[in-house]
């Protein structure tokens, strides 16, 4: 799944596709690089992000969804708002990527696929001391509960995603990655997004011997390592900015090593 943020403030690609035409061109490039899905988002959910009004989010995403879907691209809409999900599906999106895991009924009503991501709290405050008794069990139980509800409501394709970085410390993120097989064992298809995220900046900074985290554009090795790990754990899709590199890594793991096993 290739990331296409049509926002001024996303943590990695914010402001890079400020016109619809630029965004559509980048979306097509993601497909040329090997993306099965292009995930269009009009609201940053990075820690501390300011919420975006519905009308503004619609203005950002709709022309891009429509243009990409019109060219046969499989588009997912990355939103927390039912109205944005509905309008994006009317414009051609066929997967609702939902970081609030609250739009299962909308997906059921519209007859599209749904990706339910775990988050603790809202982006504005989610990184203020997140706590769990058992992060792996709590995330798994929450995702299975919302997925079962959506399947019972008639959603035919439900993905689950542990929500790396959404109300989680670096240790929580690492525990969730270490225990990905437990999510895979639920039998639900698993999606994971680690691409260029903050915990990788810290891990890579540490391995360089540097005190400061490495900048977002310099985290490719971390994105590749975690995506490869996820695929080896049985995860079926990763959300990535660097689609070409991640796709090649997936091909080596899934297409070659697993086939030889
Ligand atoms: N992460 C982000 C946004 N959407 N969706 C899913 N399913 N899983 C994720 O891990 C995930 C997501 C955050 O990354 P990004 O879109 O690059 O940044 P921003 O929220 O600043 O736009």
mmCIF file of C-alpha atoms and ligand atoms in Angstrom:
data_model
loop_
_atom_site.group_PDB
_atom_site.id
_atom_site.type_symbol
_atom_site.label_atom_id
_atom_site.label_comp_id
_atom_site.label_asym_id
_atom_site.label_seq_id
_atom_site.Cartn_x
_atom_site.Cartn_y
_atom_site.Cartn_z
ATOM 1 C CA UNK A 1 0.000 0.000 0.000
ATOM 2 C CA UNK A 2 1.591 3.243 -1.155
ATOM 3 C CA UNK A 3 1.169 6.372 0.983
ATOM 4 C CA UNK A 4 -0.220 9.460 -0.740
ATOM 5 C CA UNK A 5 -0.817 12.311 1.685
ATOM 6 C CA UNK A 6 -2.481 15.388 0.203
ATOM 7 C CA UNK A 7 -1.692 17.480 3.273
ATOM 8 C CA UNK A 8 0.570 20.385 4.129
ATOM 9 C CA UNK A 9 1.679 18.811 7.426
ATOM 10 C CA UNK A 10 2.124 15.023 7.213
ATOM 11 C CA UNK A 11 5.239 13.970 9.079
ATOM 12 C CA UNK A 12 7.079 12.630 6.038
ATOM 13 C CA UNK A 13 5.509 13.712 2.739
ATOM 14 C CA UNK A 14 3.528 16.729 3.957
ATOM 15 C CA UNK A 15 3.466 19.574 1.435
ATOM 16 C CA UNK A 16 5.080 17.492 -1.291
ATOM 17 C CA UNK A 17 1.922 17.028 -3.351
ATOM 18 C CA UNK A 18 0.205 20.336 -2.854
ATOM 19 C CA UNK A 19 -1.784 20.331 -6.097
ATOM 20 C CA UNK A 20 -4.142 17.555 -7.133
ATOM 21 C CA UNK A 21 -2.130 17.090 -10.326
ATOM 22 C CA UNK A 22 1.102 16.538 -8.339
ATOM 23 C CA UNK A 23 -0.684 14.093 -6.053
ATOM 24 C CA UNK A 24 -2.175 12.122 -8.949
ATOM 25 C CA UNK A 25 1.239 11.937 -10.639
ATOM 26 C CA UNK A 26 2.785 10.623 -7.422
ATOM 27 C CA UNK A 27 -0.048 8.101 -7.036
ATOM 28 C CA UNK A 28 0.603 6.784 -10.530
ATOM 29 C CA UNK A 29 4.302 6.576 -9.713
ATOM 30 C CA UNK A 30 3.506 4.494 -6.610
ATOM 31 C CA UNK A 31 1.584 2.069 -8.845
ATOM 32 C CA UNK A 32 4.457 1.973 -11.350
ATOM 33 C CA UNK A 33 6.722 1.193 -8.375
ATOM 34 C CA UNK A 34 4.554 -1.808 -7.484
ATOM 35 C CA UNK A 35 1.829 -0.609 -5.103
ATOM 36 C CA UNK A 36 -1.360 -2.697 -5.111
ATOM 37 C CA UNK A 37 -3.222 0.110 -3.333
ATOM 38 C CA UNK A 38 -2.748 3.867 -3.199
ATOM 39 C CA UNK A 39 -3.801 5.191 0.200
ATOM 40 C CA UNK A 40 -5.050 8.767 -0.174
ATOM 41 C CA UNK A 41 -5.179 10.874 2.998
ATOM 42 C CA UNK A 42 -6.192 14.486 3.555
ATOM 43 C CA UNK A 43 -5.582 14.776 7.300
ATOM 44 C CA UNK A 44 -2.297 14.192 9.095
ATOM 45 C CA UNK A 45 -2.609 11.940 12.134
ATOM 46 C CA UNK A 46 0.968 12.434 13.306
ATOM 47 C CA UNK A 47 1.364 13.096 17.045
ATOM 48 C CA UNK A 48 0.178 16.617 17.857
ATOM 49 C CA UNK A 49 -1.495 17.176 14.462
ATOM 50 C CA UNK A 50 -4.339 19.690 14.262
ATOM 51 C CA UNK A 51 -7.660 18.182 13.111
ATOM 52 C CA UNK A 52 -8.839 19.175 9.627
ATOM 53 C CA UNK A 53 -12.372 20.387 8.836
ATOM 54 C CA UNK A 54 -14.469 17.988 6.791
ATOM 55 C CA UNK A 55 -14.896 20.396 3.868
ATOM 56 C CA UNK A 56 -11.136 20.931 3.634
ATOM 57 C CA UNK A 57 -10.392 17.204 3.809
ATOM 58 C CA UNK A 58 -12.927 16.585 1.036
ATOM 59 C CA UNK A 59 -11.414 19.353 -1.075
ATOM 60 C CA UNK A 60 -7.973 17.747 -0.738
ATOM 61 C CA UNK A 61 -8.801 14.120 -1.407
ATOM 62 C CA UNK A 62 -11.777 13.904 -3.770
ATOM 63 C CA UNK A 63 -10.168 15.067 -7.036
ATOM 64 C CA UNK A 64 -7.213 12.766 -6.356
ATOM 65 C CA UNK A 65 -9.353 9.729 -5.550
ATOM 66 C CA UNK A 66 -11.514 10.341 -8.600
ATOM 67 C CA UNK A 67 -8.578 10.774 -10.981
ATOM 68 C CA UNK A 68 -6.674 7.725 -9.719
ATOM 69 C CA UNK A 69 -9.735 5.460 -9.566
ATOM 70 C CA UNK A 70 -10.662 6.660 -13.064
ATOM 71 C CA UNK A 71 -7.329 5.306 -14.252
ATOM 72 C CA UNK A 72 -7.978 1.907 -12.741
ATOM 73 C CA UNK A 73 -5.897 2.396 -9.591
ATOM 74 C CA UNK A 74 -7.131 0.604 -6.460
ATOM 75 C CA UNK A 75 -7.630 3.486 -4.054
ATOM 76 C CA UNK A 76 -8.029 3.360 -0.296
ATOM 77 C CA UNK A 77 -9.197 6.408 1.626
ATOM 78 C CA UNK A 78 -7.293 7.162 4.833
ATOM 79 C CA UNK A 79 -9.851 8.977 6.960
ATOM 80 C CA UNK A 80 -11.531 9.057 10.359
ATOM 81 C CA UNK A 81 -14.657 10.785 9.028
ATOM 82 C CA UNK A 82 -17.733 8.914 7.780
ATOM 83 C CA UNK A 83 -18.673 11.683 5.337
ATOM 84 C CA UNK A 84 -15.194 11.671 3.777
ATOM 85 C CA UNK A 85 -15.263 7.877 3.513
ATOM 86 C CA UNK A 86 -18.683 7.989 1.831
ATOM 87 C CA UNK A 87 -17.686 10.685 -0.660
ATOM 88 C CA UNK A 88 -14.387 8.962 -1.454
ATOM 89 C CA UNK A 89 -16.145 5.651 -2.100
ATOM 90 C CA UNK A 90 -18.618 7.464 -4.379
ATOM 91 C CA UNK A 91 -15.521 8.833 -6.189
ATOM 92 C CA UNK A 92 -14.088 5.325 -6.647
ATOM 93 C CA UNK A 93 -12.256 4.265 -3.460
ATOM 94 C CA UNK A 94 -12.864 0.620 -2.537
ATOM 95 C CA UNK A 95 -11.128 0.349 0.854
ATOM 96 C CA UNK A 96 -11.660 2.526 3.926
ATOM 97 C CA UNK A 97 -8.377 2.783 5.840
ATOM 98 C CA UNK A 98 -9.600 3.815 9.253
ATOM 99 C CA UNK A 99 -7.096 4.798 11.941
ATOM 100 C CA UNK A 100 -9.994 5.268 14.378
ATOM 101 C CA UNK A 101 -11.413 1.749 13.757
ATOM 102 C CA UNK A 102 -14.868 3.322 14.012
ATOM 103 C CA UNK A 103 -16.160 3.184 10.429
ATOM 104 C CA UNK A 104 -17.009 -0.514 10.121
ATOM 105 C CA UNK A 105 -20.714 0.236 9.738
ATOM 106 C CA UNK A 106 -19.965 2.696 6.940
ATOM 107 C CA UNK A 107 -17.929 0.049 5.116
ATOM 108 C CA UNK A 108 -20.803 -2.431 5.592
ATOM 109 C CA UNK A 109 -23.321 0.061 4.266
ATOM 110 C CA UNK A 110 -21.178 0.891 1.221
ATOM 111 C CA UNK A 111 -20.069 -2.678 0.478
ATOM 112 C CA UNK A 112 -16.334 -1.885 0.527
ATOM 113 C CA UNK A 113 -13.331 -3.324 2.340
ATOM 114 C CA UNK A 114 -12.277 -1.915 5.722
ATOM 115 C CA UNK A 115 -8.900 -1.671 7.456
ATOM 116 C CA UNK A 116 -9.312 -1.241 11.215
ATOM 117 C CA UNK A 117 -6.272 0.245 12.936
ATOM 118 C CA UNK A 118 -5.699 0.315 16.689
ATOM 119 C CA UNK A 119 -5.062 3.719 18.263
ATOM 120 C CA UNK A 120 -5.072 4.797 21.888
ATOM 121 C CA UNK A 121 -6.444 8.357 22.128
ATOM 122 C CA UNK A 122 -6.465 11.114 19.519
ATOM 123 C CA UNK A 123 -3.461 12.330 17.525
ATOM 124 C CA UNK A 124 -3.348 15.586 19.509
ATOM 125 C CA UNK A 125 -2.528 13.838 22.800
ATOM 126 C CA UNK A 126 -1.899 10.163 22.017
ATOM 127 C CA UNK A 127 1.833 10.288 22.726
ATOM 128 C CA UNK A 128 1.361 11.841 26.200
ATOM 129 C CA UNK A 129 2.373 8.857 28.308
ATOM 130 C CA UNK A 130 0.482 5.976 26.630
ATOM 131 C CA UNK A 131 -0.022 2.998 28.967
ATOM 132 C CA UNK A 132 -1.117 -0.629 28.666
ATOM 133 C CA UNK A 133 -1.076 -3.591 31.049
ATOM 134 C CA UNK A 134 -0.325 -5.902 28.113
ATOM 135 C CA UNK A 135 -0.050 -3.998 24.854
ATOM 136 C CA UNK A 136 -0.024 -7.075 22.608
ATOM 137 C CA UNK A 137 -3.112 -8.680 24.175
ATOM 138 C CA UNK A 138 -5.062 -5.415 24.424
ATOM 139 C CA UNK A 139 -4.402 -4.446 20.804
ATOM 140 C CA UNK A 140 -5.225 -7.940 19.546
ATOM 141 C CA UNK A 141 -8.444 -8.183 21.557
ATOM 142 C CA UNK A 142 -9.621 -4.752 20.420
ATOM 143 C CA UNK A 143 -8.936 -5.513 16.759
ATOM 144 C CA UNK A 144 -10.591 -8.928 16.847
ATOM 145 C CA UNK A 145 -13.652 -7.404 18.558
ATOM 146 C CA UNK A 146 -14.127 -4.627 15.971
ATOM 147 C CA UNK A 147 -13.350 -6.995 13.083
ATOM 148 C CA UNK A 148 -15.909 -9.566 14.244
ATOM 149 C CA UNK A 149 -18.524 -6.835 14.577
ATOM 150 C CA UNK A 150 -17.798 -5.595 11.041
ATOM 151 C CA UNK A 151 -17.858 -9.092 9.563
ATOM 152 C CA UNK A 152 -21.211 -9.730 11.270
ATOM 153 C CA UNK A 153 -22.485 -6.428 9.823
ATOM 154 C CA UNK A 154 -21.598 -7.707 6.356
ATOM 155 C CA UNK A 155 -18.157 -6.266 5.528
ATOM 156 C CA UNK A 156 -16.619 -8.901 3.287
ATOM 157 C CA UNK A 157 -12.953 -7.903 3.658
ATOM 158 C CA UNK A 158 -11.615 -6.713 7.028
ATOM 159 C CA UNK A 159 -7.935 -5.928 7.620
ATOM 160 C CA UNK A 160 -6.441 -5.389 11.067
ATOM 161 C CA UNK A 161 -3.499 -3.108 11.850
ATOM 162 C CA UNK A 162 -1.740 -2.676 15.231
ATOM 163 C CA UNK A 163 -1.281 1.076 14.652
ATOM 164 C CA UNK A 164 2.444 1.517 15.130
ATOM 165 C CA UNK A 165 3.071 4.924 16.740
ATOM 166 C CA UNK A 166 -0.575 5.633 17.570
ATOM 167 C CA UNK A 167 -0.624 6.015 21.349
ATOM 168 C CA UNK A 168 2.427 3.795 21.792
ATOM 169 C CA UNK A 169 5.894 4.203 23.238
ATOM 170 C CA UNK A 170 8.874 2.859 21.325
ATOM 171 C CA UNK A 171 8.810 -0.231 23.540
ATOM 172 C CA UNK A 172 5.109 -0.750 22.775
ATOM 173 C CA UNK A 173 5.884 -0.509 19.041
ATOM 174 C CA UNK A 174 8.695 -3.040 19.346
ATOM 175 C CA UNK A 175 6.543 -5.441 21.385
ATOM 176 C CA UNK A 176 3.781 -5.271 18.761
ATOM 177 C CA UNK A 177 6.261 -5.938 15.965
ATOM 178 C CA UNK A 178 7.858 -8.795 17.899
ATOM 179 C CA UNK A 179 4.429 -10.397 18.391
ATOM 180 C CA UNK A 180 3.014 -9.878 14.890
ATOM 181 C CA UNK A 181 2.530 -13.668 14.520
ATOM 182 C CA UNK A 182 -0.157 -13.405 17.232
ATOM 183 C CA UNK A 183 -2.119 -10.991 15.050
ATOM 184 C CA UNK A 184 -1.552 -13.180 11.993
ATOM 185 C CA UNK A 185 -2.823 -16.188 14.005
ATOM 186 C CA UNK A 186 -6.244 -14.528 14.316
ATOM 187 C CA UNK A 187 -6.775 -15.526 10.666
ATOM 188 C CA UNK A 188 -7.595 -11.934 9.700
ATOM 189 C CA UNK A 189 -5.367 -10.299 7.059
ATOM 190 C CA UNK A 190 -2.861 -7.996 8.761
ATOM 191 C CA UNK A 191 -1.642 -4.597 7.554
ATOM 192 C CA UNK A 192 1.277 -2.778 9.226
ATOM 193 C CA UNK A 193 2.599 0.756 8.817
ATOM 194 C CA UNK A 194 6.117 1.433 10.058
ATOM 195 C CA UNK A 195 7.324 3.513 7.125
ATOM 196 C CA UNK A 196 9.702 6.314 8.198
ATOM 197 C CA UNK A 197 8.082 6.471 11.645
ATOM 198 C CA UNK A 198 9.629 8.134 14.683
ATOM 199 C CA UNK A 199 10.721 5.001 16.532
ATOM 200 C CA UNK A 200 12.858 4.089 13.494
ATOM 201 C CA UNK A 201 14.485 7.502 13.675
ATOM 202 C CA UNK A 202 15.500 6.754 17.252
ATOM 203 C CA UNK A 203 16.659 3.187 16.537
ATOM 204 C CA UNK A 204 18.717 4.289 13.535
ATOM 205 C CA UNK A 205 20.136 7.236 15.443
ATOM 206 C CA UNK A 206 21.202 4.878 18.198
ATOM 207 C CA UNK A 207 22.878 2.483 15.779
ATOM 208 C CA UNK A 208 24.790 5.442 14.307
ATOM 209 C CA UNK A 209 25.943 6.318 17.818
ATOM 210 C CA UNK A 210 24.114 9.613 17.423
ATOM 211 C CA UNK A 211 22.043 11.147 20.214
ATOM 212 C CA UNK A 212 19.467 12.648 17.851
ATOM 213 C CA UNK A 213 16.975 10.618 15.801
ATOM 214 C CA UNK A 214 17.745 10.455 12.083
ATOM 215 C CA UNK A 215 15.448 12.612 9.902
ATOM 216 C CA UNK A 216 12.355 11.139 8.229
ATOM 217 C CA UNK A 217 13.917 10.981 4.766
ATOM 218 C CA UNK A 218 16.836 8.977 6.116
ATOM 219 C CA UNK A 219 14.940 6.040 7.589
ATOM 220 C CA UNK A 220 14.752 3.744 4.570
ATOM 221 C CA UNK A 221 16.786 0.965 6.170
ATOM 222 C CA UNK A 222 14.448 0.944 9.161
ATOM 223 C CA UNK A 223 11.363 0.891 6.926
ATOM 224 C CA UNK A 224 12.833 -1.992 4.913
ATOM 225 C CA UNK A 225 13.947 -3.986 7.931
ATOM 226 C CA UNK A 226 10.583 -3.716 9.683
ATOM 227 C CA UNK A 227 8.591 -4.403 6.497
ATOM 228 C CA UNK A 228 10.700 -7.462 5.759
ATOM 229 C CA UNK A 229 10.251 -8.639 9.323
ATOM 230 C CA UNK A 230 6.489 -8.114 9.000
ATOM 231 C CA UNK A 231 6.286 -10.122 5.775
ATOM 232 C CA UNK A 232 8.346 -12.916 7.320
ATOM 233 C CA UNK A 233 5.832 -12.959 10.213
ATOM 234 C CA UNK A 234 2.988 -13.540 7.739
ATOM 235 C CA UNK A 235 1.702 -9.981 7.418
ATOM 236 C CA UNK A 236 -0.013 -9.560 4.043
ATOM 237 C CA UNK A 237 0.359 -5.838 3.409
ATOM 238 C CA UNK A 238 2.557 -2.983 4.559
ATOM 239 C CA UNK A 239 1.874 0.722 4.186
ATOM 240 C CA UNK A 240 4.945 2.348 2.659
ATOM 241 C CA UNK A 241 6.314 5.590 1.295
ATOM 242 C CA UNK A 242 9.260 3.838 -0.435
ATOM 243 C CA UNK A 243 7.158 1.412 -2.425
ATOM 244 C CA UNK A 244 9.778 0.248 -4.892
ATOM 245 C CA UNK A 245 12.306 -0.742 -2.235
ATOM 246 C CA UNK A 246 9.723 -2.315 0.075
ATOM 247 C CA UNK A 247 8.144 -4.180 -2.842
ATOM 248 C CA UNK A 248 11.506 -5.631 -3.809
ATOM 249 C CA UNK A 249 12.105 -6.752 -0.229
ATOM 250 C CA UNK A 250 8.649 -8.359 -0.146
ATOM 251 C CA UNK A 251 9.373 -10.135 -3.398
ATOM 252 C CA UNK A 252 12.591 -11.604 -2.007
ATOM 253 C CA UNK A 253 10.879 -12.787 1.180
ATOM 254 C CA UNK A 254 7.489 -13.863 -0.174
ATOM 255 C CA UNK A 255 8.311 -14.752 -3.758
ATOM 256 C CA UNK A 256 11.661 -16.432 -3.249
ATOM 257 C CA UNK A 257 12.547 -17.492 0.296
ATOM 258 C CA UNK A 258 9.041 -18.641 1.330
ATOM 259 C CA UNK A 259 8.594 -20.422 -2.001
ATOM 260 C CA UNK A 260 11.801 -22.363 -1.361
ATOM 261 C CA UNK A 261 10.815 -23.309 2.183
HETATM 262 N N1 LIG B 1 -0.026 5.463 9.749
HETATM 263 C C1 LIG B 1 -0.275 6.728 9.343
HETATM 264 C C2 LIG B 1 -1.451 7.038 8.653
HETATM 265 N N2 LIG B 1 -2.346 6.077 8.338
HETATM 266 N N3 LIG B 1 -2.996 3.825 8.372
HETATM 267 C C3 LIG B 1 -2.785 2.559 8.757
HETATM 268 N N4 LIG B 1 -3.654 1.592 8.440
HETATM 269 N N5 LIG B 1 -1.649 2.205 9.457
HETATM 270 C C4 LIG B 1 -0.713 3.122 9.811
HETATM 271 O O1 LIG B 1 0.269 2.750 10.483
HETATM 272 C C5 LIG B 1 -0.925 4.484 9.433
HETATM 273 C C6 LIG B 1 -2.105 4.803 8.710
HETATM 274 C C7 LIG B 1 0.711 7.803 9.660
HETATM 275 O O2 LIG B 1 1.613 7.980 8.613
HETATM 276 P P1 LIG B 1 1.530 9.084 7.447
HETATM 277 O O3 LIG B 1 0.245 8.997 6.684
HETATM 278 O O4 LIG B 1 2.735 8.932 6.605
HETATM 279 O O5 LIG B 1 1.630 10.467 8.171
HETATM 280 P P2 LIG B 1 0.557 11.545 8.614
HETATM 281 O O6 LIG B 1 -0.404 10.903 9.530
HETATM 282 O O7 LIG B 1 1.386 12.616 9.254
HETATM 283 O O8 LIG B 1 -0.148 12.032 7.362
#
